[in-house]
PDB file of C-alpha atoms in Angstrom:
ATOM      1  CA  MET A  21       8.706 -32.074   8.400  1.00 71.00           C
ATOM      2  CA  LYS A  22       6.996 -32.909  11.663  1.00 73.00           C
ATOM      3  CA  LEU A  23       3.601 -31.363  12.421  1.00 71.00           C
ATOM      4  CA  ILE A  24       2.500 -31.264  16.061  1.00 72.00           C
ATOM      5  CA  ILE A  25      -1.157 -30.572  16.854  1.00 71.00           C
ATOM      6  CA  LYS A  26      -1.865 -29.555  20.447  1.00 73.00           C
ATOM      7  CA  PRO A  27      -5.359 -29.179  21.915  1.00 71.00           C
ATOM      8  CA  ASN A  28      -6.458 -25.921  23.577  1.00 74.00           C
ATOM      9  CA  LYS A  29      -6.998 -27.808  26.841  1.00 75.00           C
ATOM     10  CA  GLY A  30      -5.500 -31.013  28.109  1.00 72.00           C
ATOM     11  CA  PHE A  31      -2.263 -32.880  27.488  1.00 75.00           C
ATOM     12  CA  GLY A  32      -2.976 -34.931  24.347  1.00 74.00           C
ATOM     13  CA  LYS A  33      -1.136 -34.039  21.182  1.00 76.00           C
ATOM     14  CA  ILE A  34      -0.826 -35.548  17.729  1.00 74.00           C
ATOM     15  CA  GLU A  35       2.424 -35.750  15.793  1.00 78.00           C
ATOM     16  CA  VAL A  36       2.326 -36.239  12.030  1.00 75.00           C
ATOM     17  CA  GLU A  37       5.171 -36.428   9.536  1.00 81.00           C
ATOM     18  CA  ILE A  38       4.561 -34.275   6.413  1.00 81.00           C
ATOM     19  CA  ASN A  39       6.706 -34.672   3.315  1.00 85.00           C
ATOM     20  CA  GLU A  40       8.308 -31.632   1.680  1.00 87.00           C
ATOM     21  CA  GLU A  41       6.055 -31.758  -1.388  1.00 88.00           C
ATOM     22  CA  LEU A  42       2.892 -31.513   0.728  1.00 87.00           C
ATOM     23  CA  TRP A  43       4.392 -28.740   2.870  1.00 86.00           C
ATOM     24  CA  GLY A  44       5.296 -26.813  -0.295  1.00 89.00           C
ATOM     25  CA  GLU A  45       1.692 -27.121  -1.490  1.00 89.00           C
ATOM     26  CA  ILE A  46       0.443 -25.887   1.901  1.00 87.00           C
ATOM     27  CA  GLU A  47       2.749 -22.869   1.721  1.00 89.00           C
ATOM     28  CA  ARG A  48       1.640 -22.154  -1.861  1.00 90.00           C
ATOM     29  CA  LEU A  49      -2.010 -22.191  -0.776  1.00 87.00           C
ATOM     30  CA  SER A  50      -1.106 -20.008   2.199  1.00 88.00           C
ATOM     31  CA  GLU A  51       0.466 -17.355  -0.045  1.00 90.00           C
ATOM     32  CA  ARG A  52      -2.311 -17.574  -2.622  1.00 86.00           C
ATOM     33  CA  TYR A  53      -5.130 -17.011  -0.152  1.00 84.00           C
ATOM     34  CA  GLY A  54      -3.243 -14.817   2.329  1.00 88.00           C
ATOM     35  CA  VAL A  55      -3.667 -17.012   5.402  1.00 86.00           C
ATOM     36  CA  SER A  56      -1.153 -18.766   7.614  1.00 87.00           C
ATOM     37  CA  PRO A  57      -0.053 -22.344   6.872  1.00 83.00           C
ATOM     38  CA  GLU A  58      -1.483 -23.339  10.259  1.00 81.00           C
ATOM     39  CA  ARG A  59      -4.918 -22.095   9.169  1.00 82.00           C
ATOM     40  CA  ILE A  60      -4.663 -24.086   5.904  1.00 82.00           C
ATOM     41  CA  ILE A  61      -3.953 -27.251   7.889  1.00 81.00           C
ATOM     42  CA  GLU A  62      -6.785 -26.445  10.298  1.00 79.00           C
ATOM     43  CA  ILE A  63      -9.236 -26.009   7.416  1.00 80.00           C
ATOM     44  CA  ALA A  64      -8.085 -29.276   5.851  1.00 79.00           C
ATOM     45  CA  LEU A  65      -8.476 -31.194   9.115  1.00 77.00           C
ATOM     46  CA  THR A  66     -11.858 -29.755  10.105  1.00 76.00           C
ATOM     47  CA  GLY A  67     -13.335 -29.763   6.604  1.00 75.00           C
ATOM     48  CA  GLU A  68     -14.352 -26.085   6.607  1.00 72.00           C
ATOM     49  CA  PHE A  69     -14.253 -25.869   2.833  1.00 69.00           C
ATOM     50  CA  ARG A  70     -16.515 -23.350   1.186  1.00 71.00           C
ATOM     51  CA  GLU A  71     -18.308 -24.382  -1.930  1.00 72.00           C
ATOM     52  CA  PRO A  72     -18.301 -21.630  -4.548  1.00 66.00           C
ATOM     53  CA  GLU A  73     -21.622 -19.912  -4.986  1.00 72.00           C
ATOM     54  CA  GLY A  74     -22.642 -19.765  -8.622  1.00 73.00           C
ATOM     55  CA  ASN A  75     -20.722 -20.848 -11.669  1.00 81.00           C
ATOM     56  CA  LEU A  76     -17.008 -20.767 -10.858  1.00 78.00           C
ATOM     57  CA  GLU A  77     -15.970 -20.421 -14.508  1.00 86.00           C
ATOM     58  CA  GLU A  78     -18.331 -17.488 -14.974  1.00 87.00           C
ATOM     59  CA  LEU A  79     -16.919 -15.794 -11.861  1.00 85.00           C
ATOM     60  CA  GLU A  80     -13.359 -16.307 -13.097  1.00 87.00           C
ATOM     61  CA  ARG A  81     -14.293 -14.836 -16.498  1.00 92.00           C
ATOM     62  CA  LYS A  82     -15.816 -11.766 -14.818  1.00 92.00           C
ATOM     63  CA  ALA A  83     -12.712 -11.389 -12.661  1.00 92.00           C
ATOM     64  CA  ARG A  84     -10.496 -11.460 -15.777  1.00 94.00           C
ATOM     65  CA  GLU A  85     -12.708  -8.845 -17.468  1.00 96.00           C
ATOM     66  CA  LEU A  86     -12.505  -6.598 -14.416  1.00 96.00           C
ATOM     67  CA  GLU A  87      -8.747  -7.034 -14.306  1.00 95.00           C
ATOM     68  CA  GLU A  88      -8.487  -6.034 -17.969  1.00 96.00           C
ATOM     69  CA  LYS A  89     -10.617  -2.934 -17.321  1.00 96.00           C
ATOM     70  CA  THR A  90      -8.423  -2.092 -14.343  1.00 95.00           C
ATOM     71  CA  TRP A  91      -5.298  -2.244 -16.495  1.00 95.00           C
ATOM     72  CA  GLU A  92      -6.937  -0.073 -19.148  1.00 94.00           C
ATOM     73  CA  LEU A  93      -7.737   2.550 -16.502  1.00 94.00           C
ATOM     74  CA  GLU A  94      -4.210   2.238 -15.132  1.00 94.00           C
ATOM     75  CA  LYS A  95      -2.788   2.945 -18.600  1.00 94.00           C
ATOM     76  CA  THR A  96      -5.019   5.995 -18.872  1.00 93.00           C
ATOM     77  CA  TYR A  97      -4.221   7.495 -15.477  1.00 94.00           C
ATOM     78  CA  ALA A  98      -0.522   6.601 -15.124  1.00 94.00           C
ATOM     79  CA  PRO A  99       0.649   9.517 -17.302  1.00 94.00           C
ATOM     80  CA  LEU A 100      -1.604  11.893 -15.368  1.00 94.00           C
ATOM     81  CA  ARG A 101      -0.180  10.706 -12.053  1.00 93.00           C
ATOM     82  CA  PHE A 102       3.343  11.140 -13.422  1.00 95.00           C
ATOM     83  CA  LYS A 103       2.579  14.701 -14.527  1.00 95.00           C
ATOM     84  CA  ALA A 104       0.983  15.463 -11.153  1.00 94.00           C
ATOM     85  CA  TYR A 105       4.094  14.156  -9.395  1.00 94.00           C
ATOM     86  CA  GLY A 106       6.290  16.362 -11.589  1.00 94.00           C
ATOM     87  CA  LEU A 107       4.160  19.414 -10.807  1.00 94.00           C
ATOM     88  CA  SER A 108       4.301  18.591  -7.112  1.00 92.00           C
ATOM     89  CA  GLU A 109       8.092  18.451  -7.226  1.00 94.00           C
ATOM     90  CA  ASP A 110       8.192  21.721  -9.178  1.00 94.00           C
ATOM     91  CA  ASN A 111       5.986  23.312  -6.523  1.00 93.00           C
ATOM     92  CA  LYS A 112       8.390  22.166  -3.811  1.00 94.00           C
ATOM     93  CA  VAL A 113      11.338  23.735  -5.627  1.00 94.00           C
ATOM     94  CA  LEU A 114       9.426  26.983  -6.121  1.00 94.00           C
ATOM     95  CA  ALA A 115       8.384  26.998  -2.449  1.00 94.00           C
ATOM     96  CA  ILE A 116      12.027  26.620  -1.391  1.00 94.00           C
ATOM     97  CA  GLU A 117      13.066  29.468  -3.696  1.00 95.00           C
ATOM     98  CA  LEU A 118      10.226  31.657  -2.419  1.00 93.00           C
ATOM     99  CA  LEU A 119      11.219  30.917   1.182  1.00 92.00           C
ATOM    100  CA  GLY A 120      14.761  32.028   0.372  1.00 93.00           C
ATOM    101  CA  LEU A 121      13.517  35.233  -1.249  1.00 93.00           C
ATOM    102  CA  VAL A 122      11.294  36.015   1.751  1.00 92.00           C
ATOM    103  CA  ALA A 123      14.263  35.534   4.082  1.00 91.00           C
ATOM    104  CA  GLU A 124      16.437  37.735   1.858  1.00 93.00           C
ATOM    105  CA  ASN A 125      13.737  40.397   1.776  1.00 92.00           C
ATOM    106  CA  ASN A 126      13.536  40.369   5.574  1.00 92.00           C
ATOM    107  CA  GLN A 127      17.326  40.706   5.842  1.00 93.00           C
ATOM    108  CA  LEU A 128      17.300  43.680   3.481  1.00 93.00           C
ATOM    109  CA  LYS A 129      14.536  45.341   5.497  1.00 92.00           C
ATOM    110  CA  ARG A 130      16.566  44.861   8.678  1.00 92.00           C
ATOM    111  CA  PHE A 131      19.621  46.299   6.945  1.00 93.00           C
ATOM    112  CA  LEU A 132      17.592  49.350   5.946  1.00 93.00           C
ATOM    113  CA  ARG A 133      16.216  49.550   9.494  1.00 92.00           C
ATOM    114  CA  MET A 134      12.678  48.883   8.352  1.00 92.00           C
ATOM    115  CA  LYS A 135      10.233  46.676  10.155  1.00 89.00           C
ATOM    116  CA  PRO A 136      10.221  43.149   8.606  1.00 85.00           C
ATOM    117  CA  GLU A 137       6.796  41.786   7.717  1.00 84.00           C
ATOM    118  CA  ARG A 138       5.533  38.492   9.100  1.00 86.00           C
ATOM    119  CA  ASN A 139       3.235  37.220   6.387  1.00 87.00           C
ATOM    120  CA  LEU A 140       1.686  34.160   8.035  1.00 89.00           C
ATOM    121  CA  GLU A 141      -0.548  33.259   5.090  1.00 91.00           C
ATOM    122  CA  LEU A 142       2.450  33.119   2.765  1.00 90.00           C
ATOM    123  CA  ARG A 143       4.359  30.950   5.241  1.00 89.00           C
ATOM    124  CA  LYS A 144       1.388  28.560   5.541  1.00 91.00           C
ATOM    125  CA  LEU A 145       1.217  28.324   1.767  1.00 90.00           C
ATOM    126  CA  ILE A 146       4.946  27.638   1.523  1.00 91.00           C
ATOM    127  CA  SER A 147       4.782  24.914   4.201  1.00 91.00           C
ATOM    128  CA  TYR A 148       1.811  23.351   2.384  1.00 91.00           C
ATOM    129  CA  TYR A 149       3.816  23.015  -0.832  1.00 89.00           C
ATOM    130  CA  LEU A 150       6.892  21.783   0.986  1.00 88.00           C
ATOM    131  CA  GLN A 151       4.889  18.944   2.582  1.00 88.00           C
ATOM    132  CA  GLY A 152       2.945  17.904  -0.530  1.00 70.00           C
TER     133      GLY A 152
END
């Protein structure tokens, strides 16, 4: 692969041939750290490496411990989220049924030549459950 480095100003440019293995490593680093491959190359050329502050092994151990705690919390709260989702879907179904019953009630009142009620609070509540 050919890498072309152009300056911000001027006409000079540098062309470098990069083998596939090196380019694959650059892309792997890019995905790992969430930056573009161009930024990885720029860091490598300018030497903007950051030295880790503190003991790197200790930081990695703490990160693993935090990850384990995160998974423990995830195991605890996943069933609760599932139940909450089920209740939310049940509420939507009930809101749809209630909306149908309100419409049917209004039709019956019209048929009996009664004044239909416009219950705005009930309609707001129904729309809340339909959205959630």
